[in-house]
Coordinates of C-alpha atoms in Angstrom, one line a residue:
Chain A
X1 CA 88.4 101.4 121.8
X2 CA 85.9 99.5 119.9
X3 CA 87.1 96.4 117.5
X4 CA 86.6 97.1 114.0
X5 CA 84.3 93.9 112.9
X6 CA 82.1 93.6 109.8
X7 CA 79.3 93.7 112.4
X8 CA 80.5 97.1 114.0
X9 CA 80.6 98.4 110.2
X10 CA 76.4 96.9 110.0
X11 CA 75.6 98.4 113.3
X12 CA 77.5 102.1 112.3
X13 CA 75.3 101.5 109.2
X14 CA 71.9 101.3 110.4
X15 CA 72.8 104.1 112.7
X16 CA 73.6 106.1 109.6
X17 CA 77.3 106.5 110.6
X18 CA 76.4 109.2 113.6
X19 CA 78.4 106.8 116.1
X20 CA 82.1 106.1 114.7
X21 CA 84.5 107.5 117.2
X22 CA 87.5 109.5 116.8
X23 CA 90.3 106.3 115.8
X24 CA 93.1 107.8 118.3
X25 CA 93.0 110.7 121.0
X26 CA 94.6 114.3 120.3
X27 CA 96.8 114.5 123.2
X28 CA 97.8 117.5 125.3
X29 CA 101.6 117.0 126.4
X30 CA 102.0 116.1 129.8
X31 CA 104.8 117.3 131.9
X32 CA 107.1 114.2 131.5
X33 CA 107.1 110.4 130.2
X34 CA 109.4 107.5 130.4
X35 CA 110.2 108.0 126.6
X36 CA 109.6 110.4 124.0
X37 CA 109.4 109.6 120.3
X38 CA 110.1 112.2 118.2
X39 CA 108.5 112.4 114.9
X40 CA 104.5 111.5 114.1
X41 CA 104.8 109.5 111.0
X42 CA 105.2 105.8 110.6
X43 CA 108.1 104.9 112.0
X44 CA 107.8 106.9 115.0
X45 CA 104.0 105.7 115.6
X46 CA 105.1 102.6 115.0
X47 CA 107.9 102.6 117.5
X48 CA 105.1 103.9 119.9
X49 CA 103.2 101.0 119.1
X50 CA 105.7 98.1 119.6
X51 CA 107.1 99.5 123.0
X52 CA 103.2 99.7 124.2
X53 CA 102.4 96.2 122.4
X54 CA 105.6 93.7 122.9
X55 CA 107.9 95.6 125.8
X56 CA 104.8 96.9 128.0
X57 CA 105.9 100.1 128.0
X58 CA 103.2 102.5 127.5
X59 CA 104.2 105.7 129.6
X60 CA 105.2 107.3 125.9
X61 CA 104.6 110.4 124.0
X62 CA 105.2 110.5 120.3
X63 CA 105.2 114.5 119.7
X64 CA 104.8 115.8 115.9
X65 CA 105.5 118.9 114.3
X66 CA 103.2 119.4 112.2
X67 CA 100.0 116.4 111.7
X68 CA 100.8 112.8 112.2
X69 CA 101.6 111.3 108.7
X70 CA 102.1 114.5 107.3
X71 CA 105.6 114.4 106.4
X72 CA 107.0 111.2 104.1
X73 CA 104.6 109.2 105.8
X74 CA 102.3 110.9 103.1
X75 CA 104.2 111.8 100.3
X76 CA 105.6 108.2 99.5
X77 CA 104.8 105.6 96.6
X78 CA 103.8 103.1 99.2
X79 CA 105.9 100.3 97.8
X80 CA 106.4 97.5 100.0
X81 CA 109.2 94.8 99.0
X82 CA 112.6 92.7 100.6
X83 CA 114.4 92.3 97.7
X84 CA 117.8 93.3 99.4
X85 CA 121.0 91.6 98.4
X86 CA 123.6 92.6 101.3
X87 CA 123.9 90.7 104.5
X88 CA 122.9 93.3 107.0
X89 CA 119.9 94.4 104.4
X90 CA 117.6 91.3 103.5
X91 CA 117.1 89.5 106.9
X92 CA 115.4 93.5 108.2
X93 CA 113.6 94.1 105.0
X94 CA 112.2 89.9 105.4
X95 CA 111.2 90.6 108.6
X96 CA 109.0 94.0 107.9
X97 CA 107.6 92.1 104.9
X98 CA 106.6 89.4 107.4
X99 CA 105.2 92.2 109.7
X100 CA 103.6 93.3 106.5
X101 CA 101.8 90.6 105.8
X102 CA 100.2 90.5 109.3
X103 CA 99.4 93.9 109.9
X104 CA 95.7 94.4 109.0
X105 CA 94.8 91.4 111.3
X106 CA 97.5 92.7 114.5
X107 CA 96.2 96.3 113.8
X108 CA 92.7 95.8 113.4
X109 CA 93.0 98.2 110.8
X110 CA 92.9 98.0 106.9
X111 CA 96.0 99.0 105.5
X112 CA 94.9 97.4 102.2
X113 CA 98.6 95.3 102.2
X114 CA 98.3 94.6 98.6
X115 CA 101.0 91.5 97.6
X116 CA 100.7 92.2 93.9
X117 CA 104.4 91.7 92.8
X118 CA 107.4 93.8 92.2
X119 CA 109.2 93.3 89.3
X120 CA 112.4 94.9 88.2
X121 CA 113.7 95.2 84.7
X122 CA 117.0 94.7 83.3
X123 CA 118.2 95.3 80.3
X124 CA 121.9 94.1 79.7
X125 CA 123.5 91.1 80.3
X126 CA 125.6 92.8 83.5
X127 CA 122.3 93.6 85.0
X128 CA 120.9 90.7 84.8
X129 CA 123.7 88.9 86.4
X130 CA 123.5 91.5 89.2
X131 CA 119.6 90.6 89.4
X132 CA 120.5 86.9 89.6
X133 CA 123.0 87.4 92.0
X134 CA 120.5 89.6 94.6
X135 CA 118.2 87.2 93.6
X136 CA 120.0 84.1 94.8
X137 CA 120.9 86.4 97.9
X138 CA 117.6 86.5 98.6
X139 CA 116.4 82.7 98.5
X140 CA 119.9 82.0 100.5
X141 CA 117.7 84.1 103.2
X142 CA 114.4 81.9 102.5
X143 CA 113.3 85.1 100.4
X144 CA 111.3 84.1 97.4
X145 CA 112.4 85.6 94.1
X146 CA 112.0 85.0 90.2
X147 CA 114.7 85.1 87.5
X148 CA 112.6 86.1 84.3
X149 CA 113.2 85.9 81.1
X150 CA 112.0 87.9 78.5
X151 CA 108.9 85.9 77.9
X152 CA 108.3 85.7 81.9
X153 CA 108.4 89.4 82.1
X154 CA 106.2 90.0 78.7
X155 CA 103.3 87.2 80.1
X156 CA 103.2 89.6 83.0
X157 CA 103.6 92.6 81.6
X158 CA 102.7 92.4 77.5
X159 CA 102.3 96.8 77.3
X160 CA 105.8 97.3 78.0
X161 CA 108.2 98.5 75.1
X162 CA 110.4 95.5 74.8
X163 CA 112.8 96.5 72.1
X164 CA 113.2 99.7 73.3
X165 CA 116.3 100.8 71.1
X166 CA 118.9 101.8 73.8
X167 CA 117.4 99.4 76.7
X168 CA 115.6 95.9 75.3
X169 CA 114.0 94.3 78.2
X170 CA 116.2 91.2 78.6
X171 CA 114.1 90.4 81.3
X172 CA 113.4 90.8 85.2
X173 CA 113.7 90.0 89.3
X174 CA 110.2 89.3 90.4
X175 CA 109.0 89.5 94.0
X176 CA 105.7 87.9 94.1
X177 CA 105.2 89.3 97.7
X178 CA 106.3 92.8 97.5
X179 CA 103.6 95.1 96.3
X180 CA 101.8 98.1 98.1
X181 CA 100.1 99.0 101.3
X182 CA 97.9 102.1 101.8
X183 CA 100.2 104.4 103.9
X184 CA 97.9 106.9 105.5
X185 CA 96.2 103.8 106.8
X186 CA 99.4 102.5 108.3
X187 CA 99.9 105.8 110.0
X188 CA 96.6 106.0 111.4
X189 CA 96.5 101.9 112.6
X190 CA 100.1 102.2 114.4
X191 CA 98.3 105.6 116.0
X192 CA 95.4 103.8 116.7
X193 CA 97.2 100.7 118.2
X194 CA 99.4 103.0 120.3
X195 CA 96.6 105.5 121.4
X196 CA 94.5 102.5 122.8
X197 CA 97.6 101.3 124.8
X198 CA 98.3 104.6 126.6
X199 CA 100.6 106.0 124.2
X200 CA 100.2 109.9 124.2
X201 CA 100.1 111.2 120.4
X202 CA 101.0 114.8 121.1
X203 CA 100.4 117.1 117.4
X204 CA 101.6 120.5 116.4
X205 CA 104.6 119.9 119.0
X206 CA 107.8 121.1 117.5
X207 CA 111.1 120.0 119.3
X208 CA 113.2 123.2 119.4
X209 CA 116.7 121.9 121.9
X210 CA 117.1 119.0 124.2
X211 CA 117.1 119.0 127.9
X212 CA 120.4 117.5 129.5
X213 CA 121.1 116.5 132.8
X214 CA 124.0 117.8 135.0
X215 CA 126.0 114.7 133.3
X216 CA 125.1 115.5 130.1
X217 CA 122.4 112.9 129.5
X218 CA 119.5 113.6 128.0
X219 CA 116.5 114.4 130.3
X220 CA 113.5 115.6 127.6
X221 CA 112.7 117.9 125.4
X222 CA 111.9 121.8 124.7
X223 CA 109.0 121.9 122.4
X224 CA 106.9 124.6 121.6
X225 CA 104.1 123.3 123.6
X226 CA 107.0 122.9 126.6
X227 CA 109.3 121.3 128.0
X228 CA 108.4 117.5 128.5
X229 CA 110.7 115.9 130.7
X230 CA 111.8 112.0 129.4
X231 CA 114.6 109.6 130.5
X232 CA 115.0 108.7 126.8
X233 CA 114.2 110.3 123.6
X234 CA 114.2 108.2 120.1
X235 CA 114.4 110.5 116.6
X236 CA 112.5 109.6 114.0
X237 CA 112.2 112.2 111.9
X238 CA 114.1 111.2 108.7
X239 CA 114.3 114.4 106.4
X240 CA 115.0 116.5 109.4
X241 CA 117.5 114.3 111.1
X242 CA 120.5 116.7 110.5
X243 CA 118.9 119.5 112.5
X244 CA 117.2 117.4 115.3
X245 CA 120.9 116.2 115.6
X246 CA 122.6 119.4 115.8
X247 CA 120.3 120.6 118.3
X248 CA 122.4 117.8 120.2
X249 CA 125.3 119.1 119.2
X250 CA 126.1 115.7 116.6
X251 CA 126.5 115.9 113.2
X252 CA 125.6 112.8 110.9
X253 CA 126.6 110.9 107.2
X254 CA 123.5 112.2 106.3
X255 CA 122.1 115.0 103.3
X256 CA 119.1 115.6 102.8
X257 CA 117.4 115.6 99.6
X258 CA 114.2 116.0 97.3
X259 CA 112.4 113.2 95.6
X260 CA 109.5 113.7 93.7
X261 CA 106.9 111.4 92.8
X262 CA 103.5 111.9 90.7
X263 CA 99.9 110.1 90.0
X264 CA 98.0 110.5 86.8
X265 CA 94.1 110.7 86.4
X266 CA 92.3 107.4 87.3
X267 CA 92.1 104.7 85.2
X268 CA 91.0 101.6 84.4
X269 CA 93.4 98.3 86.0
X270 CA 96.4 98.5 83.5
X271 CA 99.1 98.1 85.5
X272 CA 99.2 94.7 87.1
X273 CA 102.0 95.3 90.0
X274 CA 104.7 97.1 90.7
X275 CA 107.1 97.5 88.0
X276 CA 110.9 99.6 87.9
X277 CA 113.0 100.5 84.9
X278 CA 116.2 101.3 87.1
X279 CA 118.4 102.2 84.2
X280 CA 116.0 104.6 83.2
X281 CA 115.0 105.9 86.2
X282 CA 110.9 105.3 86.3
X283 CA 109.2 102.7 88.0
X284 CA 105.2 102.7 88.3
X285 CA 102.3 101.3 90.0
X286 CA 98.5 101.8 89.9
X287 CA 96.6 102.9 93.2
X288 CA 93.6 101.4 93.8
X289 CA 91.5 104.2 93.3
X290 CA 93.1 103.9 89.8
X291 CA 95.6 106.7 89.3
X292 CA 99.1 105.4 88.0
X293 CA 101.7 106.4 90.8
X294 CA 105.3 107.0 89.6
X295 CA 108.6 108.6 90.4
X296 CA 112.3 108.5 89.5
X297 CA 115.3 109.2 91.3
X298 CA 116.2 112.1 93.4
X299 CA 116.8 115.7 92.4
X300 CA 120.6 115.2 93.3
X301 CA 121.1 118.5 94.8
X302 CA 120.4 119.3 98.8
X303 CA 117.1 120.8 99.9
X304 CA 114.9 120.9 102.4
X305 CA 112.2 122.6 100.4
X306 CA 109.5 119.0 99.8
X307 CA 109.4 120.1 96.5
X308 CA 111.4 120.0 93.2
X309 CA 112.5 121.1 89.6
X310 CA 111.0 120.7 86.2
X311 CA 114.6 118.7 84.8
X312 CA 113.4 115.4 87.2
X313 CA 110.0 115.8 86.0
X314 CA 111.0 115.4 82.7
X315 CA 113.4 112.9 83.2
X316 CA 110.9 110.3 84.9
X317 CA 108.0 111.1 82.1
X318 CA 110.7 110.4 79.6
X319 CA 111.3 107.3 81.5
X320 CA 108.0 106.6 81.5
X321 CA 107.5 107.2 77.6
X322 CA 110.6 105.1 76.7
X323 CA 109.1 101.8 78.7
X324 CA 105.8 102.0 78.9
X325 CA 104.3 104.1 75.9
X326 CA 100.9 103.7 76.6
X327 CA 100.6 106.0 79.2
X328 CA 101.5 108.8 77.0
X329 CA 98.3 110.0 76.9
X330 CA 97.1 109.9 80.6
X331 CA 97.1 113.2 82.3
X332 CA 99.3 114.3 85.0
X333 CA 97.3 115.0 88.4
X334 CA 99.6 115.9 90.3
X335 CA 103.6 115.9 91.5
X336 CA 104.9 116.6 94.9
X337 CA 108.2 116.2 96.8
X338 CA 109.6 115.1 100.0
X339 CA 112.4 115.4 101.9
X340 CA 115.0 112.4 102.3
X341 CA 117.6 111.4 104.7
X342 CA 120.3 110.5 102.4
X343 CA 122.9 108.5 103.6
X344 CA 126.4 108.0 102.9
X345 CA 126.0 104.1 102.0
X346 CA 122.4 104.3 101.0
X347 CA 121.2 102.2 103.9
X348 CA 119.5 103.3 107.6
X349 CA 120.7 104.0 110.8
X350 CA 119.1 102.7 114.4
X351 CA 120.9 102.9 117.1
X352 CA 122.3 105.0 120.1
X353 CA 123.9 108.5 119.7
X354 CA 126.7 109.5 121.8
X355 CA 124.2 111.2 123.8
X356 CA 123.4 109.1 127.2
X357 CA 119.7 108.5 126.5
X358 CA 119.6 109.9 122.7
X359 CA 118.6 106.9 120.3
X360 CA 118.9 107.9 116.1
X361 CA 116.3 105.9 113.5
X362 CA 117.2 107.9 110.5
X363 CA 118.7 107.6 107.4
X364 CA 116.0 105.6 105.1
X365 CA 116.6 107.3 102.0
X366 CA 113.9 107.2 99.6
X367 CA 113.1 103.9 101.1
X368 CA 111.3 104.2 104.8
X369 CA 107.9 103.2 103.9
X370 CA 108.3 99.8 103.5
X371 CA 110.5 99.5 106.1
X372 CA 107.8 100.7 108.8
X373 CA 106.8 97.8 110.7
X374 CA 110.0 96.7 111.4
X375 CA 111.6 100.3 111.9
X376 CA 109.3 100.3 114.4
X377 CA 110.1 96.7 115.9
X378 CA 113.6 97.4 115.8
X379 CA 113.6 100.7 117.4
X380 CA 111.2 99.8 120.3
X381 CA 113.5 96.9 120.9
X382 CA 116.5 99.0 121.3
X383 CA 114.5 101.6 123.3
X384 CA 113.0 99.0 125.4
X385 CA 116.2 96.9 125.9
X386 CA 119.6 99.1 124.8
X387 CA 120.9 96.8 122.6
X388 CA 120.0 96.6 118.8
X389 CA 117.2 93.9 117.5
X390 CA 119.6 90.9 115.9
X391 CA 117.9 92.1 112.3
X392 CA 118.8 95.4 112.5
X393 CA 121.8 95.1 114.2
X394 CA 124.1 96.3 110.9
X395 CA 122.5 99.8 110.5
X396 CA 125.3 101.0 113.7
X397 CA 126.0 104.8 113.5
X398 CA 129.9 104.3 113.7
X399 CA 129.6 101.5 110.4
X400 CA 130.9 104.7 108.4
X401 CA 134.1 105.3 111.5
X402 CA 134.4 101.5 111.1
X403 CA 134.5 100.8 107.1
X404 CA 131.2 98.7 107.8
X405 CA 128.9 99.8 105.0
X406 CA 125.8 98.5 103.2
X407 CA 125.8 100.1 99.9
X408 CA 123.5 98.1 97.7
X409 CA 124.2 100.2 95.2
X410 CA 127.9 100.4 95.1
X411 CA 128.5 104.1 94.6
X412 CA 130.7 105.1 97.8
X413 CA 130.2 108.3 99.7
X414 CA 127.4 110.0 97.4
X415 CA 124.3 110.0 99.0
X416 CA 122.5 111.8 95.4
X417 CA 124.0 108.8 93.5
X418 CA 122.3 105.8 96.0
Chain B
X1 CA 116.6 126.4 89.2
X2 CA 119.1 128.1 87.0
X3 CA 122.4 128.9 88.0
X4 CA 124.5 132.0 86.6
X5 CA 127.6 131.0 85.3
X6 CA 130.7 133.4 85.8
X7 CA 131.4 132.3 82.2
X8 CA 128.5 130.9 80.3
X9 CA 125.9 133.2 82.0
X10 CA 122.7 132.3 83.2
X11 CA 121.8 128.8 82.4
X12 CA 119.5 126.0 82.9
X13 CA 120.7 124.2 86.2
X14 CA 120.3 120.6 83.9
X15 CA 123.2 121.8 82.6
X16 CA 125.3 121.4 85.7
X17 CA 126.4 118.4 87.9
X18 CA 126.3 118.5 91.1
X19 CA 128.9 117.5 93.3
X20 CA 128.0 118.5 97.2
X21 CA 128.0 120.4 100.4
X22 CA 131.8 123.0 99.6
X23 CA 132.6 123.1 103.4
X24 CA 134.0 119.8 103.7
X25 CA 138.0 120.2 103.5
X26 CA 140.0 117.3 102.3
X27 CA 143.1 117.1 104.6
X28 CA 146.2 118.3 103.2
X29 CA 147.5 114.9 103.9
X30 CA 145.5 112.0 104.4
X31 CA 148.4 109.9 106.4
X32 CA 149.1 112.9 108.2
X33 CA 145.6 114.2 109.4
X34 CA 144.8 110.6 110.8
X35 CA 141.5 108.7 110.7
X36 CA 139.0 111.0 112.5
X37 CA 140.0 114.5 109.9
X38 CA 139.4 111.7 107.1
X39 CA 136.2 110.1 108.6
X40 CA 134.9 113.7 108.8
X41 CA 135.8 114.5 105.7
X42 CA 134.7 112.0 103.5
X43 CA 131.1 110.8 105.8
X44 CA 129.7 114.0 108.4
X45 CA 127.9 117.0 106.7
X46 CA 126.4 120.0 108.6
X47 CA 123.7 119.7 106.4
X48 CA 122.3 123.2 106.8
X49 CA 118.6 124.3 106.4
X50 CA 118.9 127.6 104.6
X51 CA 122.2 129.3 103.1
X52 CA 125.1 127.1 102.1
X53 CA 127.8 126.6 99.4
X54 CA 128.4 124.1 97.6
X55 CA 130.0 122.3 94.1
X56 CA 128.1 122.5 90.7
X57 CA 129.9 121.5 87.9
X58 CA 129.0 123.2 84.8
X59 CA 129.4 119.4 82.2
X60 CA 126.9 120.5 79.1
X61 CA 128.6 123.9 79.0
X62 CA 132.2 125.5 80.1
X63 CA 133.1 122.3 82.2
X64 CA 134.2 125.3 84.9
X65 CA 134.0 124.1 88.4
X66 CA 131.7 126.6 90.2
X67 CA 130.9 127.9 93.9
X68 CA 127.5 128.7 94.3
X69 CA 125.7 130.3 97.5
X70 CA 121.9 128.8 97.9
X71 CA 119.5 128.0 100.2
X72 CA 118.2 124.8 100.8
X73 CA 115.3 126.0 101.7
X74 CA 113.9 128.5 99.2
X75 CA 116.4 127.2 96.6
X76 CA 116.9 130.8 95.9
X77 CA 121.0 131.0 94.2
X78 CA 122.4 134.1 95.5
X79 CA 125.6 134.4 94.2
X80 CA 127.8 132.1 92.1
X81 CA 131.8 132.3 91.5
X82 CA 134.6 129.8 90.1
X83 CA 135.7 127.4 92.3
X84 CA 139.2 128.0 91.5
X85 CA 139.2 131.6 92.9
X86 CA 138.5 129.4 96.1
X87 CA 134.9 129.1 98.2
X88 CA 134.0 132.4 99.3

């Protein structure tokens, strides 16, 4: 595959753009591979790509349902950050901001990283002791974050409503790093990457039951283009995780549920990075294409159904209204939904099932997208090697068996409260 | 969504709190059913796609714990009944 080089883009030019090839191939499934990936979005292409790129292995099929990136890979707010607080959280979320920041030039591919800042907001003097506390987690794992005050947060962000009656900005945890990456452009790089390294990117491919061996270990996959034999088979299909698991007879701490996000009309550069009003549910950023990109917190209720009710819509544009009034009058383009793998802790899972040959990367929440690149890492290197990547080596299925849990948030067994 | 309340009648599903998948059973005794009924209880979910019943609780209104049968799919409600009367 050719190298994408600012000369390729002169000589594509002058040949009036008649010669650009196809970035990946559309493969037809083969009858078996070492390892099947399951699931065509980021973290599955990703996967693909690190087992091809660091372990050499390259005899690998990721099959899709539907169109790669069609699923959360495309439905996300493409928020990219590290600012984790719990041991077990901030050295994986580092690590994919890391990968992050070297992406475009590993992938050859623009993913427009964009490392404009994410700032949070807090608004009582509780919060901002919780800020200062993640805060200080983070530097104790050589993560760089800002304690603001009120003035920090008002040179950065002067629109906001600052003495908002029921929450006064008090000020805000900066991440000068985090920011926003273009996410059908990850998708299509990781596929690109992978593709040119052998790996077999196998569409409209539904997995409908699992092959198992006379021992019980897992020998493919029946899809609806066939069976395609496989000595292992990594999930990573978060949203659908439940039912890919139950076709394996497991059942997991997982719900799934519906969040919603939205982008106004285009505008001109108003908002500077990414900025979240946690306590009242709204955070924001601005494409680059112009159009402000926002959501708020899940529906709360189960569903499979990408899509949700008018209550959350109301709730975020309220949000919106109550932090950021100038926005008021930019027009709503459009909302969508997308399905989450809710856990019970709030935090992932990678690791084996008690399936010989079964490996789970599920669980992100309303999170995945920024954890991508190092999803990927993590679940190649347990794929490649059977044992878990030291970073990600806290997101265990059994943590919940064990009493081991990650929950940032501090809300027990709830998955629509994380 | 809107949700038909045995005792308010049909109402806005804002209204309601949600509280979660109704086929989970919390063991009669939690030193007697050991730490697998427990585990199971509190962390594993079916987590159907399609029909299933589950919790609402109706806060801005009769503050009735309901039952209600809908599918996570469609998020059509087919039927909805107190949950004191038991999960149908």
């Amino acid at each position: 595959m050719a190298r994408y080089s600012i000369f390729g883009l002169a000589a594509n030019a002058l040949s009036g753009h008649r010669r650009w090839r196809p970035t990946w191939r559309d493969a037809p499934p083969r009858a078996a591979y070492d390892l099947v990936i399951v699931g065509g979005g980021g973290h599955g292409l990703a996967t693909a790509y690190y087992l091809a790129k660091v372990h050499g292995i390259r005899n690998v099929a990721v099959v899709e349902r539907g169109w790669i990136g069609g699923g959360n890979a495309g439905r996300n707010t493409t928020i990219i950050r590290s600012n984790y607080g719990l041991e077990g959280n901030t050295a994986f979320y580092e690590w994919s901001m890391k990968l992050w920041e070297g992406l475009e030039q590993d992938l050859n591919y623009n993913t427009m990283v964009s490392q404009r800042g994410v700032l949070n907001l807090c608004h009582s003097d509780g919060q901002r002791d919780a800020f200062a506390r993640r805060g200080n987690a983070m530097r104790l794992n050589g993560v760089a974050a800002e304690l603001l005050d009120r003035d920090g947060v008002r040179k950065l962000a002067p629109f906001l409503n600052f003495d908002q009656g029921r929450f006064p900005i008090q000020g805000g945890l900066l991440q000068r790093r985090g920011g926003t990456a273009r996410h059908d452009a990850v998708v299509w790089g990781y596929a690109r990457g992978a593709s040119d390294r052998g790996v077999d990117i196998i569409q409209n491919c539904e997995v409908t039951g699992f092959v198992r061996a006379a021992d019980g270990s897992i020998a493919g996959v029946e899809t609806t283009r066939g069976r395609i034999g496989a000595r292992k088979v990594g999930l990573a299909t978060a949203g659908s995780s439940s039912r890919l698991a139950a076709m394996a007879g497991l059942r997991l701490p997982i719900e799934s549920h519906v969040l919603q996000a939205f982008v106004s009309e285009a505008l001109k550069p108003v908002i500077p990075g990414v900025i979240t009003f946690g306590a009242g549910h709204f955070y924001i950023s601005q494409s680059d294409k112009g159009g402000l990109v926002f959501g708020g917190d899940i529906d709360g209720y189960n569903s499979y159904a990408s899509r949700g009710n008018l209550p959350v819509v109301e709730d975020v544009c309220e949000g919106g209204m109550a932090i950021m009034p100038m926005i008021g009058r930019a027009r709503l383009l459009r909302s969508w939904g997308g399905v989450c793998d809710m856990t019970m802790d709030g935090s992932p899972i990678i690791d084996h099932t008690p399936v010989e040959g079964l490996y789970l990367n599920a669980g992100w929440c309303y999170g995945g997208f920024k954890a991508t690149p190092a999803s990927g890492w993590c679940f190649a290197h347990l794929l490649a090697k059977d044992e878990p990547h030291p970073t990600a080596a806290a997101y265990r299925l059994d943590r919940f068996r064990k009493g081991r849990l990650i929950d940032e948030k501090g809300v027990g067994a709830q998955p629509n409260l994380h | 969504m809107r949700i038909n309340c045995p005792y308010c009648g049909d109402r806005d599903a804002q209204e309601f709190v949600y509280r979660g998948d109704a086929a989970p059973v919390r063991p009669p005794t939690l030193e007697g059913s050991g730490d697998e009924g427990v585990f199971d209880y509190v962390y594993l979910r079916d987590n159907p796609a399609g029909p299933m019943r589950e919790y609402w609780y109706h806060a801005n209104g009769c503050r009735n714990w309901l039952v209600a049968a809908r599918d996570s799919l469609s998020h059509e409600i087919s039927a909805v009944a107190l949950a004191r009367d038991g999960v149908p």
